[in-house]
Amino acid sequence: MKQPAPLVITKDLIAQHNLTDDEYKKIVEILGREPNLTELGMFSVMWSEHCSYKSSRVHLRKLPTTGPRVVQGPGENAGAVEIGDGLCVVFKMESHNHPSFIEPYQGAATGVGGILRDVFTMGARPIALLDSLRFGGLDTAKNRHLMRGVVAGIGGYGNCMGVPTVGGEVRFDDIYSLNPLVNVFCLGIAHKDKIFRGTAAGVGNPVIYFGSKTGRDGIHGATMASDSFDDQSEQKRPTVQVGDPFQEKLLLEACLELMANDLLVGIQDMGAAGLTSSSCEMASRAGNGIELDLTHVPRREPGMTPYELMLSESQERMLMVAKAGKENDCIRICRKWDLDVAVVGTVTGDGILRVKDQGNIVAEIPAKSLADDGPRYERPYQPPAYQDMLTNLNYDAIPDVKDANEALLSLLESPTIASKRWVYEQYDHMVRTNSIIRPGSDAAVVRIKGTNKAVAMTVDCNGRYCLLHPYEGARLAVAEAARNLVCSGAEPIGLTDCLNFGNPERPDIMWQFVLAIEGMKDACEAFQIPIVSGNVSFYNETNGLSIYPTPMLGMVGLIEEADRTMTQWFKQEGDDIILLGSSREDLGGSEYLKVIHSREQGSPPYLSLEAEKVMQECVLNLIRSGSVQSVHDCSDGGLAVALAECCLSAQDRKLGAVVKLALGRLRRDAVLFGESQSRVLLSAKRENRQVVLDQARRLGVPAEVIGAVGGNQLVIYLGDEHSTTKTVDVPLSTLHDRWADSLERMLVQE
């Protein structure tokens, strides 16, 4: 069989495939000849930023990825962490930002589909989804359209799959108007000794395609995800895939049955770069090759070329390497689940990904060269010229709060702080009956059936903090995620990340990325939390305007006794309200400065990792001993907003509070709305007050009784031991109206 005549490769053709001249020269060097069009396309997608991590890999190596619980770290479809009883949690977070901007419903839906496949490909049944979203301000019709479409896409896919979306977070800033972020987290449960990996081991073993047919949707999707946007971006709509959750449900059940019957050597999702990535990555991991025959690939469109078949990103497709002689058993199970299935190749020992079509060799490339030998760049980085202007904030020029009632109401109805009920009510968060804490508390919690354990999950990142100081912003994101888990009663055990940044070819963007990695590294090492999986999403910018650096974190925690799970809302009248931690003048980067003073400046809040660790230890001890009724961390909007959320967030009953806060030498707005770290609000029965205070004192954690639960208003006095002033006094009905319904009011605008 002869190689087709080589294509004449022009500079325009190389540029159309997002390859540089030097990268093309390296391809020629690897092959020892000019590539043909199919090979050029395969290198293009596999050496894209999205697939090769060519700008980030040298820095990602710094992150801590090992620990006593780690079953699988980075490098596979998802990470896995042991939880005891022979079980592990398998989890990953991915982005689908560019597709969701172009086509919000399908972009978000296929993002959910992709992350589900990453998890069940490992042999885990998915039991929970979280989403972390960023949109521009809802005062524009375009942003409202994007948010409605994305939320509908997430709900539509997850609901049809029967996997609950149990939580998440949404933030808003105009910087995301032309580049929204759609990050999706999935967690599944597997037996730790039955994890499946994407490897093509065993020369002669059959390679089997199964799932949906291949079409022309999504071709060059990976390349599109590795490119900045401009005013013509919506013309890239054909590169957005179309998902079918009902087909994915069949695929899920077929995969788990194949695994249960011990038929597989390896299995991989056809995600970004489709058949190219799944085949070359599986071969490369095993040090083997694969020979594919495209003649047998199920397809839904006539006349598809090898280029299209190898680059298509049609959804709901998988590639498996079966044990020798087990082909018919695999085919029978796939047909039982009404899936297209075909033997499309064999594992070879020569390390080459060889692709044939109609008897002709159409591509012949070393698998390792595609999967692992792409370019690695140590791009230059330096802070932008405007960085000092961002962090220098003259507080003397900002008037202290005059009407604290109105300031609190304005914060509660700002979309970043307002209740996300409109979002999560579109998700089925109770399907499979595992959910212990439904959306609306600090973390989502699901029980692990067959045990007394539960798993808590959260997604967190404040992009504004990361803009002002990327290192501190990343540290703060790790601390906030861990604090949210601890407030639910969980010990943090593992982390996945989704690192959203602008164009890495710009030194200022690369500076943000490098510092954020350093911050994550230092915080994770301090908390001893391994990073077991992740994703990098660069080129999140349009017309040269980059998003804020947004290193999204998905963190998982373990609750050994599920009946010790904790929620954030007040439970009964007369309980004491206790504040752990100290307040500082931490107004920099706060939601208060943005909403009330239209400023996004200053230094992020100060964080002592040592103080944070001790405070979290204190909270966990109190929850496990049954000494507290509710626990809620202080974050966006500060102490006043946290108190309001404790009053309002229960679904069945709203309870007011009367609180007295000491001013000391702080401004009134800093005490009420500053975002000082390592602070947690507790409520406890009166008879447990001293137990809480003594425990905090033993660990050296500042603790103070600041008020009591009760009434139908939130009342906050400010002052000192000699005199106080009633500064906040708002009926719960008013607070609830401004907090609970504001997002829906914004989104129903025409």
XYZ file of C-alpha atoms in Angstrom:
750
model
C 0.000 0.000 0.000
C 1.476 3.296 -1.043
C 1.382 6.612 0.726
C -0.769 9.212 -1.104
C 1.133 11.890 -2.961
C 2.255 14.513 -0.456
C 0.254 17.709 -0.319
C 2.032 20.946 -1.106
C 2.028 22.698 2.267
C 1.827 26.479 2.056
C 2.400 29.075 4.760
C -1.308 29.906 4.638
C -2.250 26.288 5.242
C 0.139 26.059 8.191
C -1.323 29.279 9.644
C -4.873 27.981 9.153
C -3.918 25.054 11.385
C -2.594 27.376 14.122
C 0.941 26.033 13.784
C 4.044 28.222 13.813
C 6.841 27.873 11.265
C 9.091 26.339 13.928
C 6.417 23.852 14.936
C 5.958 22.860 11.314
C 9.709 22.351 10.942
C 9.643 20.060 13.968
C 6.830 18.018 12.347
C 8.889 17.581 9.198
C 11.873 16.552 11.321
C 9.795 13.942 13.190
C 8.311 12.453 10.025
C 11.425 12.807 7.897
C 9.190 14.208 5.159
C 6.395 16.701 4.515
C 3.088 15.715 6.148
C -0.057 15.153 4.156
C -3.233 17.069 4.991
C -4.572 14.447 7.406
C -1.295 14.331 9.288
C -1.101 18.124 9.391
C -4.576 18.223 10.924
C -3.678 15.568 13.501
C -0.568 17.463 14.585
C -2.566 20.688 14.636
C -5.108 19.443 17.172
C -2.693 17.449 19.321
C -0.164 20.288 19.469
C -2.827 22.878 20.201
C -2.675 24.621 23.557
C -5.873 22.834 24.564
C -4.381 19.344 24.103
C -0.626 19.775 24.566
C -0.435 22.307 27.435
C 2.614 23.684 25.654
C 2.630 26.991 27.582
C 1.696 25.603 30.992
C 3.265 22.186 31.471
C 6.616 23.439 32.762
C 4.787 25.307 35.533
C 2.161 22.679 36.328
C 4.960 20.341 37.409
C 5.379 22.486 40.529
C 1.973 21.521 41.922
C 1.727 18.871 44.688
C 0.076 15.761 43.230
C 0.821 12.964 45.692
C -0.457 11.935 49.099
C -1.453 8.886 51.137
C -4.981 8.875 49.714
C -4.078 9.416 46.048
C -5.036 6.472 43.830
C -4.573 8.287 40.504
C -2.940 11.655 39.967
C -2.741 13.875 36.875
C -2.200 12.285 33.484
C -5.337 10.175 33.173
C -8.929 11.040 32.292
C -9.628 11.995 35.937
C -8.003 11.859 39.370
C -8.926 9.445 42.153
C -8.611 9.665 45.943
C -9.262 6.888 48.455
C -12.121 7.277 50.972
C -11.921 3.909 52.773
C -14.094 0.785 52.570
C -12.243 -0.149 49.384
C -13.729 2.863 47.581
C -12.353 5.980 45.955
C -13.820 9.183 44.588
C -12.970 9.962 40.971
C -13.275 13.615 39.967
C -12.248 16.190 37.394
C -13.163 19.695 36.258
C -13.102 20.911 32.650
C -13.873 24.094 30.756
C -16.127 24.650 27.763
C -15.756 28.415 27.553
C -15.384 29.200 23.858
C -18.106 26.793 22.661
C -20.523 28.198 25.247
C -19.987 31.754 24.022
C -20.670 30.716 20.437
C -23.630 28.423 21.202
C -24.530 28.587 24.909
C -26.933 25.650 25.184
C -24.897 23.087 23.246
C -21.582 24.448 24.499
C -22.610 23.945 28.117
C -24.420 20.659 27.466
C -21.447 19.068 25.728
C -19.184 20.345 28.485
C -21.287 18.320 30.931
C -21.189 15.317 28.611
C -17.419 15.468 28.296
C -16.721 15.650 32.017
C -19.149 12.805 32.701
C -17.261 10.620 30.208
C -13.928 11.524 31.824
C -15.237 10.110 35.098
C -17.062 6.979 33.974
C -14.185 6.103 31.625
C -12.215 5.489 34.834
C -14.767 2.906 36.001
C -16.662 5.247 38.316
C -20.411 5.823 38.315
C -20.978 9.606 38.360
C -23.042 10.729 41.330
C -22.688 14.527 41.342
C -22.066 17.547 39.131
C -21.103 21.101 40.103
C -20.801 24.093 37.802
C -18.699 27.215 38.129
C -19.820 30.022 35.827
C -18.766 33.578 34.954
C -20.892 36.029 32.986
C -20.906 39.711 32.197
C -23.382 42.063 33.838
C -27.027 41.138 33.388
C -27.968 44.633 32.241
C -27.339 43.574 28.619
C -29.574 41.268 26.586
C -26.583 39.312 25.239
C -25.350 38.363 28.709
C -28.845 37.380 29.821
C -29.144 35.207 26.705
C -25.789 33.554 27.429
C -26.661 32.800 31.035
C -30.108 31.431 30.240
C -28.666 29.207 27.506
C -25.769 27.905 29.587
C -27.943 27.101 32.600
C -30.482 25.362 30.373
C -27.710 23.353 28.680
C -26.219 22.182 31.989
C -29.634 21.257 33.356
C -30.808 19.627 30.154
C -27.836 17.274 29.875
C -27.380 16.451 33.556
C -31.086 15.943 34.203
C -31.444 13.573 31.242
C -28.403 11.587 32.388
C -29.838 11.165 35.865
C -26.791 12.752 37.507
C -27.694 15.488 40.012
C -26.190 18.959 39.777
C -25.859 19.469 43.519
C -24.137 22.842 43.713
C -21.790 25.350 42.173
C -21.204 29.075 42.043
C -21.829 31.975 39.677
C -20.086 35.348 39.570
C -20.626 38.362 37.381
C -18.309 41.013 36.015
C -18.359 42.957 32.761
C -14.899 41.566 31.949
C -16.592 38.238 31.121
C -19.119 39.747 28.714
C -17.256 38.627 25.576
C -15.746 35.514 27.135
C -17.973 33.763 29.682
C -16.542 30.865 31.659
C -18.347 27.536 31.828
C -16.453 25.117 34.067
C -18.051 21.818 35.059
C -16.995 19.432 37.838
C -18.014 15.783 38.089
C -17.475 13.216 40.845
C -18.045 9.486 40.753
C -17.521 6.483 43.006
C -15.406 3.446 42.118
C -13.676 0.510 43.796
C -10.081 1.605 44.213
C -8.737 -1.694 42.835
C -10.968 -1.474 39.744
C -9.833 1.799 38.205
C -9.608 1.727 34.405
C -7.027 3.704 32.486
C -6.573 4.882 28.928
C -3.848 2.525 27.782
C -3.379 0.444 24.636
C -1.432 -2.444 26.124
C -1.001 -5.876 24.562
C 0.236 -6.146 20.986
C -2.464 -7.711 18.825
C -5.349 -6.692 21.070
C -8.375 -5.357 19.178
C -9.217 -1.640 19.181
C -12.980 -1.084 19.238
C -14.982 2.072 18.493
C -18.386 2.391 20.186
C -21.032 4.993 20.902
C -22.519 7.448 18.437
C -21.713 7.710 14.767
C -19.074 10.185 13.603
C -20.217 13.378 11.908
C -18.655 16.631 10.839
C -19.517 18.563 14.027
C -16.707 19.827 16.195
C -13.929 19.525 13.617
C -11.023 21.641 14.904
C -12.844 22.242 18.185
C -9.572 21.820 20.106
C -7.882 24.336 17.854
C -10.768 26.784 18.285
C -10.452 26.393 22.063
C -6.775 27.402 21.721
C -7.426 30.688 19.947
C -8.503 34.156 20.989
C -11.834 35.522 19.816
C -12.747 38.540 17.754
C -15.921 40.077 16.335
C -16.303 37.179 13.871
C -16.240 34.461 16.534
C -19.870 33.478 16.161
C -19.038 32.271 12.655
C -17.192 29.404 14.374
C -20.539 27.845 15.307
C -19.825 24.676 13.200
C -16.926 23.813 15.537
C -19.375 23.426 18.466
C -20.488 19.855 18.998
C -24.089 18.730 19.478
C -24.779 16.443 22.422
C -27.314 13.685 23.034
C -27.648 12.889 26.760
C -29.877 9.880 26.123
C -27.145 8.324 23.993
C -24.614 9.143 26.696
C -26.749 7.353 29.289
C -26.593 4.209 27.144
C -22.853 4.698 26.753
C -22.408 5.008 30.515
C -24.265 1.779 31.238
C -22.438 -0.080 28.467
C -19.042 1.070 29.796
C -19.801 -0.037 33.336
C -21.044 -3.423 32.100
C -17.941 -3.922 29.947
C -15.778 -3.133 32.945
C -17.735 -5.387 35.287
C -17.237 -8.302 32.903
C -13.439 -7.866 32.837
C -13.250 -7.470 29.073
C -11.043 -4.400 28.746
C -7.358 -3.560 28.728
C -7.917 0.206 28.354
C -10.599 2.707 27.492
C -10.632 6.383 26.546
C -13.212 9.033 25.794
C -13.074 10.654 22.364
C -13.041 14.214 23.652
C -11.051 17.098 22.211
C -9.334 15.974 18.978
C -11.639 12.953 18.809
C -10.289 9.743 17.332
C -6.802 11.250 16.997
C -6.333 12.018 20.682
C -7.921 8.844 22.027
C -5.827 6.573 19.817
C -2.438 8.284 20.111
C -2.743 8.917 23.870
C -3.689 5.309 24.619
C -0.838 4.039 22.464
C 1.699 6.470 23.904
C 0.893 5.599 27.523
C 1.645 1.935 26.790
C 4.680 2.628 24.605
C 2.869 0.922 21.739
C 1.332 1.823 18.404
C -2.139 1.422 16.945
C -3.202 0.623 13.421
C -6.634 2.044 12.561
C -8.822 1.257 9.565
C -11.226 4.147 9.013
C -13.245 2.069 6.570
C -15.055 0.532 9.562
C -15.732 3.752 11.539
C -19.509 4.266 11.918
C -20.443 7.581 10.323
C -23.606 9.576 9.923
C -22.620 11.601 6.867
C -21.531 10.332 3.451
C -18.247 11.192 1.801
C -16.312 11.933 4.988
C -12.571 12.229 4.413
C -9.873 10.737 6.657
C -9.079 14.292 7.798
C -12.677 14.753 8.955
C -12.923 11.319 10.567
C -9.733 11.775 12.582
C -10.538 15.336 13.741
C -14.298 15.147 14.312
C -15.372 15.851 17.879
C -18.815 14.284 17.615
C -20.041 13.514 21.096
C -20.789 10.292 22.975
C -17.987 8.202 21.441
C -15.397 5.975 23.102
C -12.412 3.883 22.098
C -11.545 0.679 23.936
C -8.800 -1.880 23.746
C -10.345 -5.270 24.456
C -8.629 -8.369 25.720
C -7.661 -10.760 22.952
C -10.577 -12.928 21.907
C -13.139 -10.812 23.753
C -14.241 -8.769 20.721
C -17.569 -10.530 20.327
C -18.430 -10.158 24.010
C -17.726 -6.412 23.791
C -19.769 -6.055 20.608
C -22.685 -7.962 22.140
C -22.826 -5.655 25.180
C -22.609 -2.515 23.044
C -25.417 -3.731 20.772
C -27.493 -4.610 23.817
C -27.309 -0.929 24.739
C -28.162 0.076 21.159
C -24.754 1.617 20.433
C -22.855 1.689 17.176
C -19.808 -0.535 17.510
C -17.006 -1.755 15.262
C -13.510 -3.197 15.506
C -11.455 -0.432 13.898
C -7.888 -1.484 14.599
C -5.284 -3.416 16.530
C -2.498 -2.630 18.969
C 0.959 -2.802 17.400
C 4.423 -2.872 18.884
C 6.121 -0.341 16.625
C 4.976 2.843 18.396
C 3.332 4.179 15.223
C -0.227 5.472 14.863
C -0.940 4.160 11.386
C -4.247 5.161 9.788
C -5.677 3.396 6.753
C -8.722 4.108 4.637
C -10.006 1.985 1.777
C -6.732 0.044 1.771
C -4.478 3.111 1.613
C -2.240 4.473 4.361
C -3.455 8.034 5.004
C -1.374 8.845 8.099
C 1.706 7.358 9.737
C 2.995 9.185 12.814
C 4.827 8.106 15.994
C 2.092 8.043 18.654
C 4.404 9.539 21.274
C 5.234 12.452 18.970
C 1.569 13.365 18.756
C 0.698 12.819 22.405
C 3.819 13.813 24.306
C 6.462 15.408 22.115
C 4.710 18.623 21.254
C 6.452 21.943 21.840
C 7.133 23.128 25.384
C 7.417 26.845 25.886
C 8.861 28.757 28.814
C 7.162 31.951 27.811
C 8.447 35.264 29.167
C 6.468 36.813 31.983
C 6.425 40.129 33.786
C 3.835 42.198 35.663
C 1.772 44.628 33.624
C 2.465 48.335 33.850
C -0.955 48.925 35.398
C -0.436 46.538 38.358
C 0.627 49.207 40.852
C -2.380 51.323 39.908
C -4.666 48.374 40.673
C -3.295 47.707 44.131
C -2.820 51.324 45.245
C -6.083 52.421 46.788
C -6.439 55.559 48.886
C -9.062 54.659 51.479
C -9.181 58.275 52.654
C -10.792 59.141 49.327
C -13.598 56.628 49.907
C -16.325 57.793 52.282
C -17.339 55.433 55.065
C -20.783 53.880 54.784
C -23.632 56.246 55.681
C -26.744 54.111 55.176
C -25.691 50.600 56.157
C -29.218 49.251 55.616
C -29.245 50.289 51.975
C -25.654 49.147 51.454
C -26.532 45.696 52.790
C -29.622 45.472 50.576
C -27.618 46.558 47.533
C -25.052 43.849 48.217
C -27.668 41.164 48.755
C -29.283 41.878 45.402
C -26.001 42.120 43.480
C -25.980 39.046 41.219
C -22.710 37.660 42.607
C -24.116 37.533 46.159
C -27.842 37.099 45.481
C -29.464 33.692 45.873
C -28.798 31.395 42.917
C -32.170 29.707 43.372
C -33.186 30.608 39.801
C -30.184 28.596 38.600
C -30.325 25.501 40.761
C -34.087 25.072 40.585
C -33.542 24.149 36.919
C -31.334 21.245 37.988
C -32.492 17.933 39.392
C -30.349 17.873 42.506
C -32.184 15.001 44.222
C -32.059 12.276 41.554
C -30.375 9.058 42.825
C -31.385 10.152 46.380
C -27.818 10.707 47.557
C -28.023 14.446 48.250
C -27.754 15.351 51.926
C -27.252 19.092 51.483
C -29.014 20.623 48.521
C -27.712 23.775 46.796
C -27.655 26.861 48.995
C -25.126 26.081 51.730
C -21.338 26.379 51.874
C -20.751 23.014 50.171
C -22.763 20.270 48.528
C -22.827 16.920 50.335
C -23.806 13.491 48.993
C -23.931 10.221 50.897
C -21.939 7.182 49.817
C -24.486 4.407 49.772
C -23.522 1.246 51.593
C -21.384 3.201 54.061
C -21.906 5.786 56.775
C -19.715 8.245 54.871
C -20.517 11.343 52.848
C -18.519 13.422 50.395
C -18.590 17.224 50.329
C -17.759 19.250 47.212
C -17.258 22.907 46.398
C -16.004 25.077 43.530
C -14.373 28.418 44.281
C -12.348 31.302 42.893
C -12.464 35.079 43.207
C -11.034 36.380 39.926
C -10.916 39.948 41.230
C -8.524 38.907 44.013
C -6.386 37.152 41.389
C -6.328 40.253 39.206
C -5.116 42.404 42.092
C -2.499 39.875 43.207
C -2.417 36.498 41.383
C -0.330 34.766 44.053
C -2.520 35.893 46.946
C -5.705 35.357 44.942
C -4.799 31.722 44.296
C -3.895 31.139 47.956
C -7.192 32.691 48.971
C -9.092 30.427 46.563
C -7.545 27.298 48.107
C -8.283 28.530 51.637
C -11.866 29.469 50.745
C -12.556 26.085 49.154
C -11.127 24.224 52.142
C -13.093 26.453 54.539
C -16.342 25.738 52.720
C -15.766 21.998 53.038
C -14.824 22.258 56.700
C -17.961 24.298 57.378
C -19.984 21.341 56.082
C -18.131 18.976 58.439
C -15.691 17.552 55.875
C -11.939 17.041 55.902
C -10.475 18.254 52.557
C -8.803 15.324 50.741
C -8.238 16.328 47.111
C -8.469 19.060 44.516
C -8.991 19.480 40.788
C -8.417 22.747 38.971
C -9.604 24.544 35.871
C -7.189 27.392 35.158
C -8.815 30.097 33.028
C -6.489 32.805 31.700
C -5.962 35.040 28.686
C -3.360 34.790 25.925
C -0.160 33.140 27.270
C 1.886 34.810 24.542
C 1.420 38.074 26.457
C 4.007 38.422 29.271
C 1.460 40.043 31.624
C -0.941 37.093 31.264
C 1.859 34.582 31.737
C 2.917 36.488 34.865
C -0.603 36.054 36.248
C -0.494 32.340 35.479
C 2.941 31.689 36.999
C 2.105 33.542 40.218
C -1.255 31.783 40.525
C 0.474 28.399 40.218
C 2.905 29.412 42.971
C 0.020 30.490 45.206
C -1.874 27.240 44.646
C 1.288 25.239 45.315
C 2.066 26.962 48.600
C -1.500 26.776 49.910
C -2.043 23.143 48.906
C 1.245 22.122 50.506
C 0.274 23.954 53.698
C -3.111 22.205 53.841
C -1.649 18.903 52.530
C -4.254 18.734 49.775
C -3.059 16.997 46.573
C -4.082 18.226 43.122
C -5.049 15.032 41.279
C -6.483 16.330 38.008
C -7.057 19.548 36.140
C -7.371 21.574 32.988
C -5.821 24.736 31.568
C -7.913 27.087 29.453
C -5.848 29.832 27.813
C -6.809 32.408 25.179
C -9.885 33.575 27.074
C -9.904 36.998 25.488
C -11.719 38.857 22.742
C -10.286 41.677 20.660
C -7.245 41.736 22.947
C -9.280 42.155 26.170
C -8.514 39.307 28.570
C -10.702 37.940 31.343
C -9.536 38.280 34.927
C -7.192 35.422 35.888
C -9.624 32.805 37.171
C -7.978 29.636 38.520
C -11.149 27.735 39.397
C -10.772 25.085 42.078
C -12.966 22.074 42.709
C -12.249 20.577 46.125
C -13.511 17.365 47.686
C -13.828 16.531 51.381
C -14.707 13.413 53.371
C -17.264 13.210 56.179
C -16.701 9.969 58.085
C -20.110 10.131 59.813
C -22.780 11.445 57.467
C -25.093 12.371 60.328
C -22.521 14.992 61.399
C -23.043 16.992 58.205
C -23.483 20.725 58.891
C -25.376 23.554 57.157
C -25.062 27.339 57.244
C -28.521 28.512 58.347
C -29.651 29.295 61.878
C -31.674 26.497 63.489
C -33.583 27.819 66.490
C -34.484 30.905 68.503
C -32.249 31.723 71.430
C -29.056 30.135 70.094
C -25.864 32.075 70.661
C -24.049 33.470 67.604
C -20.280 33.130 67.882
C -17.651 34.609 65.578
C -14.380 32.764 65.117
C -11.504 34.823 63.763
C -10.654 38.509 63.705
C -11.732 41.383 61.468
C -9.254 43.646 59.707
C -9.625 46.550 57.325
C -9.822 44.205 54.342
C -11.826 46.194 51.822
C -9.449 45.729 48.869
C -11.062 43.785 46.031
C -14.292 43.450 48.000
C -17.772 43.158 46.566
C -18.657 46.183 48.703
C -16.123 48.397 46.915
C -17.390 47.205 43.535
C -21.119 47.498 44.212
C -21.185 50.634 46.373
C -18.170 52.564 45.068
C -17.665 51.050 41.566
C -14.028 50.273 42.334
C -12.067 47.089 41.720
C -8.837 48.067 43.412
C -6.684 47.524 46.462
C -4.831 44.577 47.918
C -6.749 41.324 48.468
C -7.493 40.327 52.070
C -4.573 39.222 54.208
C -4.309 35.455 54.708
C -2.251 33.579 57.287
C -2.215 29.930 56.255
C -1.223 28.944 59.793
C -4.174 30.797 61.356
C -6.512 29.389 58.706
C -5.409 25.810 59.386
C -5.929 26.144 63.134
C -9.333 27.785 62.669
C -10.433 24.977 60.348
C -9.239 22.368 62.844
C -11.304 24.108 65.515
C -14.438 24.120 63.351
C -14.097 20.436 62.458
C -13.673 19.486 66.126
C -16.769 21.462 67.106
C -18.908 19.919 64.368
C -17.764 16.370 65.109
C -18.460 16.812 68.820
C -21.990 18.040 68.135
C -21.347 21.363 69.869
C -22.732 23.679 67.159
C -26.026 24.121 65.340
C -24.862 25.943 62.206
C -21.583 26.993 60.586
C -21.047 29.541 57.805
C -17.869 31.127 56.492
C -17.501 34.856 55.883
C -16.567 35.669 52.295
C -18.181 37.907 49.645
C -19.825 40.909 51.254
C -18.263 40.305 54.644
C -19.820 39.723 58.019
C -23.121 41.528 57.462
C -23.862 39.512 54.327
C -22.848 36.258 56.068
C -25.265 37.023 58.915
C -28.052 37.748 56.438
C -27.379 34.460 54.639
C -27.571 32.587 57.954
C -30.967 34.188 58.515
C -32.353 33.620 55.015
C -30.940 30.488 53.409
C -33.019 27.793 55.137
C -35.770 26.601 52.815
C -38.407 26.106 55.493
C -37.942 28.882 58.052
C -36.288 32.295 58.302
C -34.792 33.308 61.650
C -33.581 36.789 62.538
C -30.655 37.839 64.707
C -29.536 40.621 67.001
C -25.780 41.184 66.929
C -23.286 43.597 68.442
C -19.934 44.130 66.704
C -16.966 45.998 68.107
C -15.591 48.790 65.924
C -12.168 49.101 67.493
C -10.084 51.242 65.164
C -11.762 49.996 62.009
C -14.085 51.824 59.654
C -17.764 50.940 59.889
C -17.801 49.570 56.353
C -14.741 47.404 57.056
C -16.433 45.808 60.068
C -19.703 45.202 58.212
C -18.567 44.449 54.663
C -14.804 43.834 54.742
C -13.765 40.380 53.544
C -11.217 39.422 56.196
C -10.223 35.786 55.959
C -10.261 32.901 58.448
C -13.610 33.956 59.912
C -16.558 31.653 60.547
C -19.989 32.293 62.066
C -21.302 29.599 64.414
C -24.589 29.209 66.206
C -24.758 27.056 69.325
C -27.235 26.212 72.028
C -26.775 28.358 75.091
C -25.565 25.383 77.146
C -22.783 24.731 74.592
C -21.465 28.292 74.542
C -18.607 27.643 76.928
C -17.639 24.413 75.178
C -17.187 26.367 71.939
C -15.243 29.191 73.568
C -12.990 26.807 75.496
C -12.187 24.759 72.384
C -11.283 27.908 70.469
C -9.175 29.198 73.339
C -7.220 25.917 73.573
C -6.262 26.214 69.900
C -5.574 29.950 70.050
C -8.469 30.862 67.737
C -10.122 34.236 68.450
C -13.749 33.612 69.465
C -16.491 35.950 70.666
C -20.211 35.685 71.357
C -21.632 38.476 69.212
C -25.389 37.983 69.538
C -28.361 35.654 69.490
C -30.741 34.085 66.999
C -34.349 35.273 67.093
C -36.978 37.677 65.857
C -37.985 38.646 62.350
C -35.276 41.233 61.676
C -31.526 41.431 61.300
C -30.230 44.002 63.766
C -26.545 44.897 64.013
C -25.153 47.302 66.624
C -21.728 48.849 66.149
C -19.656 50.380 68.888
C -17.540 49.546 71.898
C -18.120 48.512 75.498
C -19.281 52.016 76.411
C -21.702 52.864 73.617
C -23.297 51.266 70.570
C -25.348 52.457 67.625
C -28.008 50.460 65.822
C -26.441 50.484 62.356
C -28.401 47.753 60.553
C -32.090 47.131 61.199
C -33.946 45.446 58.337
C -36.990 43.113 58.375
C -36.267 39.603 57.099
C -39.059 40.012 54.560
C -37.192 42.929 52.949
C -33.859 41.137 53.068
C -35.401 38.029 51.529
C -37.061 39.936 48.708
C -33.849 41.680 47.702
C -31.724 38.523 48.049
C -33.926 35.663 46.876
C -35.654 37.126 43.837
C -33.237 39.668 42.356
C -31.501 37.270 39.950
C -34.802 36.154 38.473
C -35.949 39.766 38.127
C -32.802 40.578 36.143
C -33.062 37.534 33.897
C -36.698 37.933 32.905
C -36.018 41.335 31.352
C -36.740 41.435 27.645
